[in-house]
Amino acid sequence: MPKPVIYGIKNCDTMKKARAFLDHAGVAYDFHDYKTQGVSETKLKGWAKAVGWEKLLNRAGTTFRKLPEADRDGLTEAKAIALMRAQPSMIKRPVLETASGILVGFRPEDYEKVARSNA
């Protein structure tokens, strides 16, 4: 089974919590910093198909809130993916890819299931 991959931004507090949880649980994983490494349109489309673009787009973040109103209004999947591709900070963090699926955001109870399945 391939190692889980956690996507996010290195200095994000939520990312730090998620990575600390996985480390403490002894889960081996790869880390992909999409701020420095980017994220492909294909990857974003796959995530959007799996969980919905609305869940993937971080509307609460500063980057999204600073967008001009015209960019925030009338969002479609294509427009949201283009925004997230251009500014990865707009992707909700973390995104965790596992053999059983994708988790968006950090909830300890969900990560506990990942830890058990990767034990």
Short mmCIF file of C-alpha atoms in Angstrom, two decimals:
data_model
loop_
_atom_site.label_atom_id
_atom_site.label_comp_id
_atom_site.label_asym_id
_atom_site.label_seq_id
_atom_site.Cartn_x
_atom_site.Cartn_y
_atom_site.Cartn_z
CA MET A 1 0.00 0.00 0.00
CA PRO A 2 1.42 3.42 -0.92
CA LYS A 3 2.23 5.90 1.83
CA PRO A 4 -0.35 8.59 2.49
CA VAL A 5 0.53 12.02 1.10
CA ILE A 6 -0.33 15.15 3.06
CA TYR A 7 -0.63 18.35 1.03
CA GLY A 8 -0.46 21.82 2.48
CA ILE A 9 1.78 24.66 3.51
CA LYS A 10 4.70 24.03 5.85
CA ASN A 11 4.07 26.84 8.33
CA CYS A 12 0.29 26.51 8.59
CA ASP A 13 -0.82 25.82 12.18
CA THR A 14 -3.43 23.28 11.10
CA MET A 15 -0.80 21.50 9.01
CA LYS A 16 1.51 21.37 12.01
CA LYS A 17 -1.26 19.73 14.08
CA ALA A 18 -2.03 17.19 11.36
CA ARG A 19 1.61 16.28 10.81
CA ALA A 20 2.23 16.03 14.58
CA PHE A 21 -0.77 13.70 14.87
CA LEU A 22 0.54 11.44 12.09
CA ASP A 23 4.07 11.51 13.54
CA HIS A 24 2.81 10.63 17.03
CA ALA A 25 0.68 7.81 15.60
CA GLY A 26 3.70 6.43 13.75
CA VAL A 27 2.14 6.87 10.30
CA ALA A 28 4.74 7.16 7.54
CA TYR A 29 3.69 9.75 4.97
CA ASP A 30 5.04 12.03 2.29
CA PHE A 31 4.60 15.81 2.57
CA HIS A 32 3.87 17.98 -0.47
CA ASP A 33 4.15 21.72 0.13
CA TYR A 34 1.95 23.18 -2.55
CA LYS A 35 3.14 26.68 -1.78
CA THR A 36 6.65 25.77 -2.99
CA GLN A 37 5.94 22.71 -5.17
CA GLY A 38 2.64 23.81 -6.66
CA VAL A 39 -0.34 21.59 -7.40
CA SER A 40 -1.48 20.48 -10.82
CA GLU A 41 -4.82 21.24 -12.38
CA THR A 42 -5.34 17.48 -12.78
CA LYS A 43 -4.79 16.94 -9.05
CA LEU A 44 -7.20 19.75 -8.14
CA LYS A 45 -9.85 18.38 -10.50
CA GLY A 46 -9.45 14.92 -8.99
CA TRP A 47 -9.85 16.27 -5.47
CA ALA A 48 -12.84 18.36 -6.53
CA LYS A 49 -14.46 15.29 -8.06
CA ALA A 50 -13.82 13.26 -4.89
CA VAL A 51 -14.93 15.79 -2.25
CA GLY A 52 -16.50 18.71 -4.12
CA TRP A 53 -14.81 21.97 -5.01
CA GLU A 54 -16.82 23.81 -2.37
CA LYS A 55 -15.18 21.76 0.37
CA LEU A 56 -11.74 22.22 -1.17
CA LEU A 57 -11.88 26.01 -1.49
CA ASN A 58 -10.83 27.84 1.68
CA ARG A 59 -13.30 30.74 1.71
CA ALA A 60 -12.37 31.64 5.30
CA GLY A 61 -8.74 32.35 4.48
CA THR A 62 -7.23 35.78 4.03
CA THR A 63 -6.20 35.11 0.44
CA PHE A 64 -9.79 34.41 -0.62
CA ARG A 65 -11.24 37.28 1.39
CA LYS A 66 -8.81 39.73 -0.24
CA LEU A 67 -9.99 38.82 -3.74
CA PRO A 68 -12.00 41.41 -5.62
CA GLU A 69 -15.73 40.86 -5.23
CA ALA A 70 -16.01 40.03 -8.93
CA ASP A 71 -13.65 37.06 -8.45
CA ARG A 72 -15.59 35.79 -5.42
CA ASP A 73 -19.01 36.10 -6.99
CA GLY A 74 -20.50 33.51 -9.32
CA LEU A 75 -17.98 30.83 -8.46
CA THR A 76 -18.07 27.69 -10.53
CA GLU A 77 -15.89 24.62 -10.24
CA ALA A 78 -13.71 25.77 -13.15
CA LYS A 79 -13.29 29.26 -11.68
CA ALA A 80 -12.53 27.88 -8.20
CA ILE A 81 -9.94 25.46 -9.58
CA ALA A 82 -8.28 28.28 -11.54
CA LEU A 83 -8.15 30.42 -8.37
CA MET A 84 -6.69 27.56 -6.27
CA ARG A 85 -4.17 26.76 -8.99
CA ALA A 86 -3.05 30.40 -9.17
CA GLN A 87 -2.96 30.84 -5.38
CA PRO A 88 -2.56 27.53 -3.52
CA SER A 89 -3.21 29.31 -0.21
CA MET A 90 -6.88 29.13 -1.21
CA ILE A 91 -6.86 25.33 -0.90
CA LYS A 92 -8.22 24.20 2.45
CA ARG A 93 -5.50 22.52 4.49
CA PRO A 94 -4.47 19.84 4.87
CA VAL A 95 -5.47 17.52 2.06
CA LEU A 96 -4.57 13.95 2.97
CA GLU A 97 -4.54 11.31 0.24
CA THR A 98 -4.70 7.74 1.49
CA ALA A 99 -5.35 4.38 -0.14
CA SER A 100 -8.96 4.64 1.04
CA GLY A 101 -9.68 8.21 -0.07
CA ILE A 102 -9.12 11.89 0.55
CA LEU A 103 -9.56 13.94 3.73
CA VAL A 104 -9.80 17.72 3.61
CA GLY A 105 -9.12 19.66 6.80
CA PHE A 106 -7.90 18.24 10.08
CA ARG A 107 -10.24 16.36 12.37
CA PRO A 108 -8.47 14.09 14.88
CA GLU A 109 -11.21 11.44 14.69
CA ASP A 110 -10.72 11.11 10.91
CA TYR A 111 -6.94 10.95 11.28
CA GLU A 112 -7.34 8.27 13.95
CA LYS A 113 -9.00 6.06 11.33
CA VAL A 114 -6.07 6.67 8.98
CA ALA A 115 -3.64 5.79 11.77
CA ARG A 116 -5.46 2.53 12.47
CA SER A 117 -5.54 1.53 8.80
CA ASN A 118 -1.83 2.30 8.39
CA ALA A 119 -0.69 0.51 11.53
#
